Coordinates of N, CA and C and ligand atoms in Angstrom, one line a residue:
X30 N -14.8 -2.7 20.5 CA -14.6 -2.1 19.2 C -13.3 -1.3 19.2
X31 N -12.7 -1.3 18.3 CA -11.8 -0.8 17.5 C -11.9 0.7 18.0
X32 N -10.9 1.5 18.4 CA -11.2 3.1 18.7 C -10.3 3.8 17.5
X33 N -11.0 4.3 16.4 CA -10.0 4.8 15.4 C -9.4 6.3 16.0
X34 N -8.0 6.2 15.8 CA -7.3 7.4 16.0 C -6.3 8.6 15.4
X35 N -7.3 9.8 15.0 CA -6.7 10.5 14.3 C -4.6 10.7 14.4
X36 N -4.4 10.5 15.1 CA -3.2 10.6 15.9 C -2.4 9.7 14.8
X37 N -2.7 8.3 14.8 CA -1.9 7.4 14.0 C -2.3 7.3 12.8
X38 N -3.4 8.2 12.1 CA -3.4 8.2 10.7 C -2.5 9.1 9.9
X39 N -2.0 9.1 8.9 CA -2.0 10.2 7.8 C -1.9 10.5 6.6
X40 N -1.6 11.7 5.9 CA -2.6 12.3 4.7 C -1.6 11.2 4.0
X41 N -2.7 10.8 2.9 CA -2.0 9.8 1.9 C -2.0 10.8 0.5
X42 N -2.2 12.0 0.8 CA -2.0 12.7 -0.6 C -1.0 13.2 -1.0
X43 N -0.1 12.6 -2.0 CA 1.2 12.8 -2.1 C 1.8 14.3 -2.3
X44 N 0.8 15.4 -2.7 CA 1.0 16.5 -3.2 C 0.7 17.2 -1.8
X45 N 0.4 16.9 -0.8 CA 0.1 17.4 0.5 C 1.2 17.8 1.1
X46 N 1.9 19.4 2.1 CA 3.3 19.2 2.5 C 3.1 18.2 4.0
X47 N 2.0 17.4 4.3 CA 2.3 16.6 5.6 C 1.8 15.5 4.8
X48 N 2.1 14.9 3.8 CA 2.0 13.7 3.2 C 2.6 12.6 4.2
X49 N 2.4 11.7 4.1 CA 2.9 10.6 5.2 C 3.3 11.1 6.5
X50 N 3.0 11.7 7.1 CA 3.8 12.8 8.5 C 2.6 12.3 9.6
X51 N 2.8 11.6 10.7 CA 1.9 11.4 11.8 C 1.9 12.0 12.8
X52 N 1.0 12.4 13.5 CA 0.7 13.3 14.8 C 1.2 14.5 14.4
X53 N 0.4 15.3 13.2 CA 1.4 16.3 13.2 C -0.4 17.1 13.4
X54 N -0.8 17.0 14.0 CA -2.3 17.5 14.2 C -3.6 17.7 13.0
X55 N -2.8 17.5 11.9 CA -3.7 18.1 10.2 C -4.7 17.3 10.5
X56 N -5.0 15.7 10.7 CA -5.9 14.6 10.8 C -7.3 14.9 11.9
X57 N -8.1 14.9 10.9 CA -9.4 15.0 11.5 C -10.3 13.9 11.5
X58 N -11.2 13.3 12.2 CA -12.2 12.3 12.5 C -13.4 13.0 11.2
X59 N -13.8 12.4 10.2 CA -14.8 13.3 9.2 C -15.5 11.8 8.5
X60 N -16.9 11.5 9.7 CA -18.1 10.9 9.2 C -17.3 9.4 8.7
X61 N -18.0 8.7 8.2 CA -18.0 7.1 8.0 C -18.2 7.1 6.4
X62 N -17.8 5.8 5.6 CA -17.6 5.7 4.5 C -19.1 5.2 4.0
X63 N -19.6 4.5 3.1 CA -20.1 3.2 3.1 C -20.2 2.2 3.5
X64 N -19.0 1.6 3.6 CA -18.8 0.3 4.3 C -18.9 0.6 5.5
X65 N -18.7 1.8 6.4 CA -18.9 2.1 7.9 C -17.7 1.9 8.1
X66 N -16.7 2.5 7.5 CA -15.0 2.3 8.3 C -15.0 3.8 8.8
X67 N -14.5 4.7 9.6 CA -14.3 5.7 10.0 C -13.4 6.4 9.1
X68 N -13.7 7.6 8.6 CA -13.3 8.4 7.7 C -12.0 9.4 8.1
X69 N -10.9 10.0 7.7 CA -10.0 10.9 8.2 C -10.3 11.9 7.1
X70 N -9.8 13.3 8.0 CA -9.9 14.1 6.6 C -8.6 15.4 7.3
X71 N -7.4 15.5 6.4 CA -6.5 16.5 6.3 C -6.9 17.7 6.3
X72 N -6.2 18.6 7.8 CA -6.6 19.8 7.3 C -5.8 20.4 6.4
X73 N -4.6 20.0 6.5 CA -3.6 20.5 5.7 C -4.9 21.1 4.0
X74 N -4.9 20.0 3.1 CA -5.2 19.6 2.0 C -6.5 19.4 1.5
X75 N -7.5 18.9 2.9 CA -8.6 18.7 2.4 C -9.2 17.6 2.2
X76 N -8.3 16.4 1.7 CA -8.4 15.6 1.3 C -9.1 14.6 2.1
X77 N -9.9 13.5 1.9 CA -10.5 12.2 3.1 C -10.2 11.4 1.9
X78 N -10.1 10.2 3.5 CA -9.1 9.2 3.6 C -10.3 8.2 4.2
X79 N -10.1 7.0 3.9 CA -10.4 6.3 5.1 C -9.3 5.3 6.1
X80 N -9.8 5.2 7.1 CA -9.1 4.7 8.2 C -8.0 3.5 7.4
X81 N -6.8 3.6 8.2 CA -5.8 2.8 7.2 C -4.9 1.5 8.2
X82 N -4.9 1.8 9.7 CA -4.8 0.3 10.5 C -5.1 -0.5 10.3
X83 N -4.2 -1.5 10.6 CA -4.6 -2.9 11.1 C -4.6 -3.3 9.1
X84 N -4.5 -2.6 8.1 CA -4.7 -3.4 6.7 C -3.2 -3.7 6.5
X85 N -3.0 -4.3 5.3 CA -2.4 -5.1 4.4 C -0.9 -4.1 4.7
X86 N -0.9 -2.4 4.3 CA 0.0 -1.6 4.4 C 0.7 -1.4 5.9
X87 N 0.4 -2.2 6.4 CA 1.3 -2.0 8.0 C 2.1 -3.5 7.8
X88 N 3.3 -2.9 7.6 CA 4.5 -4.2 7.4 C 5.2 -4.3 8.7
X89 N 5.5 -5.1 9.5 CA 6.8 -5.4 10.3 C 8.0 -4.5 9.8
X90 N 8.5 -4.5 8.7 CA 9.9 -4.5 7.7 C 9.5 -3.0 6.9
X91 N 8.6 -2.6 6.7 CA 8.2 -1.4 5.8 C 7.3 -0.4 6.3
X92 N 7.1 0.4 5.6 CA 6.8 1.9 6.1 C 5.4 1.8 5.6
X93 N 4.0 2.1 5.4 CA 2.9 2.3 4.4 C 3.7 2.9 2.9
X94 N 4.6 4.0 3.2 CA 5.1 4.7 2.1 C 5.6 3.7 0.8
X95 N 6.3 2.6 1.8 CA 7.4 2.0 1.0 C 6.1 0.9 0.5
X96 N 5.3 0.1 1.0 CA 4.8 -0.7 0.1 C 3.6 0.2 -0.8
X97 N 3.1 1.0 -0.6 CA 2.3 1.9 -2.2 C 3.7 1.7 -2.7
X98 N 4.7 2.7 -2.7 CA 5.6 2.7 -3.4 C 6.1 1.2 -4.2
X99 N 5.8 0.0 -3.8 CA 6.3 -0.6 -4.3 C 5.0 -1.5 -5.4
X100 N 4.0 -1.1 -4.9 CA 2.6 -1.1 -5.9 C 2.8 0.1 -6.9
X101 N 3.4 0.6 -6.9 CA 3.5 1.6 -8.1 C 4.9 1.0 -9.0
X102 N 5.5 0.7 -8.3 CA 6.6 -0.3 -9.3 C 5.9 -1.0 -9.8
X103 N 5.4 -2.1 -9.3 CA 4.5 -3.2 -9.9 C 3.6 -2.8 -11.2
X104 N 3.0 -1.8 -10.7 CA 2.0 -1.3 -11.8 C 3.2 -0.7 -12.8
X105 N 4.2 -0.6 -13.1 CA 4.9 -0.1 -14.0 C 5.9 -1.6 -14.6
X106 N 5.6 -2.8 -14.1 CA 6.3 -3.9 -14.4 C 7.3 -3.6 -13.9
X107 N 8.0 -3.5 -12.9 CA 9.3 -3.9 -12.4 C 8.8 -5.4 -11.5
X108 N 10.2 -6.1 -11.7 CA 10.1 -7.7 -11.0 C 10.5 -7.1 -9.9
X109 N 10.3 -8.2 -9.1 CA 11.2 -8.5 -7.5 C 12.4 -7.8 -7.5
X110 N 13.5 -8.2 -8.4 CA 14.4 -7.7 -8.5 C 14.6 -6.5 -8.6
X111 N 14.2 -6.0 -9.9 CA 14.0 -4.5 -9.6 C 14.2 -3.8 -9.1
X112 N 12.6 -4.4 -7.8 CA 12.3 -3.5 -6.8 C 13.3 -3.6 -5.8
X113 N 13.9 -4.6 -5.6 CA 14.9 -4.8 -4.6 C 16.1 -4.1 -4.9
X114 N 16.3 -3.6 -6.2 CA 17.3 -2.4 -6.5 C 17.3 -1.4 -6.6
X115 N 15.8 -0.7 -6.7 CA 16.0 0.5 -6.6 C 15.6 1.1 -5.3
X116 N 14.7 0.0 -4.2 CA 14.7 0.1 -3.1 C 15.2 -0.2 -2.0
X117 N 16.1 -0.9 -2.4 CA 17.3 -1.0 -1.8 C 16.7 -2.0 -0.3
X118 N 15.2 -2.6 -0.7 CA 15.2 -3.7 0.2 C 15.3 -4.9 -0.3
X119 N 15.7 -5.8 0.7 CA 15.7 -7.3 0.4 C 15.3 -8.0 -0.4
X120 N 15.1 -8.6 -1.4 CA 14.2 -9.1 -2.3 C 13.0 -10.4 -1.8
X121 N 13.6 -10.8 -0.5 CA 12.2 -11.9 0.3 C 11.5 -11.1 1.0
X122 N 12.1 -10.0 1.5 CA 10.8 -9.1 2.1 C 9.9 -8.7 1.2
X123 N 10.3 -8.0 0.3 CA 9.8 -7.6 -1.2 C 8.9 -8.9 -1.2
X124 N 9.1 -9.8 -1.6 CA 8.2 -10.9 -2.3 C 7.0 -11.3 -0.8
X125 N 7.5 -11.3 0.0 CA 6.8 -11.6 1.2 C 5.7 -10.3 0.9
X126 N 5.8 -9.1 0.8 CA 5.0 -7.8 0.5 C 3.9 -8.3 -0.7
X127 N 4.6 -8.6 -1.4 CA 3.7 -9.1 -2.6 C 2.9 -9.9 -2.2
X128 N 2.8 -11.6 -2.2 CA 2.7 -12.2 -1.1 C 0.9 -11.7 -0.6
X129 N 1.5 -10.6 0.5 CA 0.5 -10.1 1.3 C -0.6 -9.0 0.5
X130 N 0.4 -8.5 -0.6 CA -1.2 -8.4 -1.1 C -1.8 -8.7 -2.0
X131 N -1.1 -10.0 -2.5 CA -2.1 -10.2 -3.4 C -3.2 -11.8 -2.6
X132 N -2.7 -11.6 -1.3 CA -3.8 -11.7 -0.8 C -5.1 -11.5 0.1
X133 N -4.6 -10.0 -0.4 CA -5.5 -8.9 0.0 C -6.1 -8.1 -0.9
X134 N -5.9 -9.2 -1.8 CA -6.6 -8.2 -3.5 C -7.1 -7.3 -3.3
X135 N -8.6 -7.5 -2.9 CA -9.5 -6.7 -2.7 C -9.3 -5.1 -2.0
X136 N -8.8 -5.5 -0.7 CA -8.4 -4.3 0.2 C -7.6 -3.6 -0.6
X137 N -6.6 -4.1 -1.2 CA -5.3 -3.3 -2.0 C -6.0 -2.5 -2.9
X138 N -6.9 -3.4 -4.0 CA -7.6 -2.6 -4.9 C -8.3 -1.6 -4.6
X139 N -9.2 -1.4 -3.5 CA -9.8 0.0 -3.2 C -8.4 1.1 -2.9
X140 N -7.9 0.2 -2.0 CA -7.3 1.6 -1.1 C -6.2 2.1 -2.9
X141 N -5.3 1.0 -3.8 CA -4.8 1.9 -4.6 C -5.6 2.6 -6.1
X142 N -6.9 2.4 -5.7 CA -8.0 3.4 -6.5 C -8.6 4.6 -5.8
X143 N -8.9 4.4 -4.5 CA -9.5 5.4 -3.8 C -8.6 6.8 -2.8
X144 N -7.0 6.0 -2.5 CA -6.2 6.8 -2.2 C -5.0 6.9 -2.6
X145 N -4.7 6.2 -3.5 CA -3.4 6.1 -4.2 C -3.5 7.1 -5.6
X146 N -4.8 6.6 -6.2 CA -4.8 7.9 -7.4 C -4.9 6.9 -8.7
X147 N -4.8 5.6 -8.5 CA -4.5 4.3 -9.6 C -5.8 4.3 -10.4
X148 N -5.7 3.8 -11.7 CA -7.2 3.7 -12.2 C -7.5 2.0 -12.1
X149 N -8.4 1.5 -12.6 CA -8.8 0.1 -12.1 C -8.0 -0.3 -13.1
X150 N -7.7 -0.3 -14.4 CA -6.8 -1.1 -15.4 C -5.7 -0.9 -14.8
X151 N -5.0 -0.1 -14.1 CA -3.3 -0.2 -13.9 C -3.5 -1.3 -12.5
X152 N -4.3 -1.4 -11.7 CA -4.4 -2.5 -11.0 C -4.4 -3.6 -10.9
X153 N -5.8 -4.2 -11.9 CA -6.3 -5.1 -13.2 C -4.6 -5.7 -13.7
X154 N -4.0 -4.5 -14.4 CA -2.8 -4.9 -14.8 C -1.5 -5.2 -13.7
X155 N -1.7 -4.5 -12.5 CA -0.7 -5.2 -11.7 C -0.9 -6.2 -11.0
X156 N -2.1 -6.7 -10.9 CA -2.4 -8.1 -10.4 C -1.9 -9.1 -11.8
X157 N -2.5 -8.7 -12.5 CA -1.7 -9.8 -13.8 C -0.2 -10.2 -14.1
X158 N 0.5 -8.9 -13.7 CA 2.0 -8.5 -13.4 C 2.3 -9.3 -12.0
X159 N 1.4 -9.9 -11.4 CA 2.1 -10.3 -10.1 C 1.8 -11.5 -9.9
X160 N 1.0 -11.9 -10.7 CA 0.4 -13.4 -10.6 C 1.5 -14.4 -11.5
X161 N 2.4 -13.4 -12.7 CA 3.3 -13.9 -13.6 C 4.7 -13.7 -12.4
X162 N 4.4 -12.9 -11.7 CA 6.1 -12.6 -11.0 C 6.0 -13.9 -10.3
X163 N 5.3 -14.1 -9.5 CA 4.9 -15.0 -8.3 C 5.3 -16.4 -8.9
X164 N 4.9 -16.8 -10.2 CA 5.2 -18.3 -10.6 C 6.6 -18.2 -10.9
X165 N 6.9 -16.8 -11.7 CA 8.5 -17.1 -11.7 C 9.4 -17.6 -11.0
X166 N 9.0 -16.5 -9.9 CA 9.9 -16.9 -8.5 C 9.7 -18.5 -7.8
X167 N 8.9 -18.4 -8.1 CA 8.6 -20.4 -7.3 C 9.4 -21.3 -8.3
X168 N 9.1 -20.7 -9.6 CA 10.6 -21.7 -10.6 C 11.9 -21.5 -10.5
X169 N 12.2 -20.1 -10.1 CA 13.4 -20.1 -10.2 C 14.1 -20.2 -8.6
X170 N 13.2 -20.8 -7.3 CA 13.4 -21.1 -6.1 C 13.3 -22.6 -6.6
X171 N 12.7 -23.5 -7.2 CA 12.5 -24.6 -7.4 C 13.9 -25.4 -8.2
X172 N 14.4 -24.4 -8.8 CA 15.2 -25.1 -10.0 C 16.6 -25.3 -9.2
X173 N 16.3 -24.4 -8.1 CA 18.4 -23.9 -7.0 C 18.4 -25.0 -6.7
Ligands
LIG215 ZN1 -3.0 16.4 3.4

């Protein structure tokens, strides 16, 4: 089994001052979810978390920060492009990110309702926003 480790989690509460910040001691082990994933809880803030390894938000190429952040573009309709402009990454990694989670729907959808702060329509709505980006790009890779 899996040994969850306060050490490599951290506070996903953006208003928190150790917001994304690891091993900085705030992260506490606090009780199991429903589903039985191991729970984290900030001392900083307060806030509980559940366990965030091994999911969809651990990129090779990206930070957890940078792909929410780029689910929050999405949820605001920016394309690939866009995001590749204002974030100043790649646009195939970008689409590779996409990609990954929308086929992780599920996992994506809790974690950007339960710790992102997203309501279920802005989700609802960015999966619909990404199912139309996704054909684009296959046309407009198709047509070169
Ligand atoms: Zn916190």
């Amino acid at each position: 089994m899996r040994e969850a480790d306060p050490k490599k989690q951290m506070c996903l509460n953006e208003k928190c001052k150790d917001f994304g910040r690891k091993n900085t001691g705030n992260i506490i082990k606090k009780g199991f979810n429903a589903k039985g994933n191991q729970m984290f809880k900030c001392k900083t803030c307060g806030v509980r978390f559940p366990e965030t390894k091994g999911t969809v938000f651990y990129n090779r190429h990206l930070t957890e920060d940078q792909i929410i952040m780029i689910c929050k573009l999405l949820v605001e309709k920016n394309g690939i492009r866009a995001i590749e402009r204002i974030m100043e990454i790649h646009r195939d990694t970008v689409s590779s990110v996409v990609e990954d989670l929308a086929r992780h729907a599920k996992e994506v959808t809790d974690f950007l309702i339960s710790n992102v702060g997203l309501t279920k329509v802005e989700v609802d709505e960015m999966w619909s926003f990404v199912k139309k980006t996704k054909r684009s790009c296959r046309r407009r890779r198709g047509s070169r």
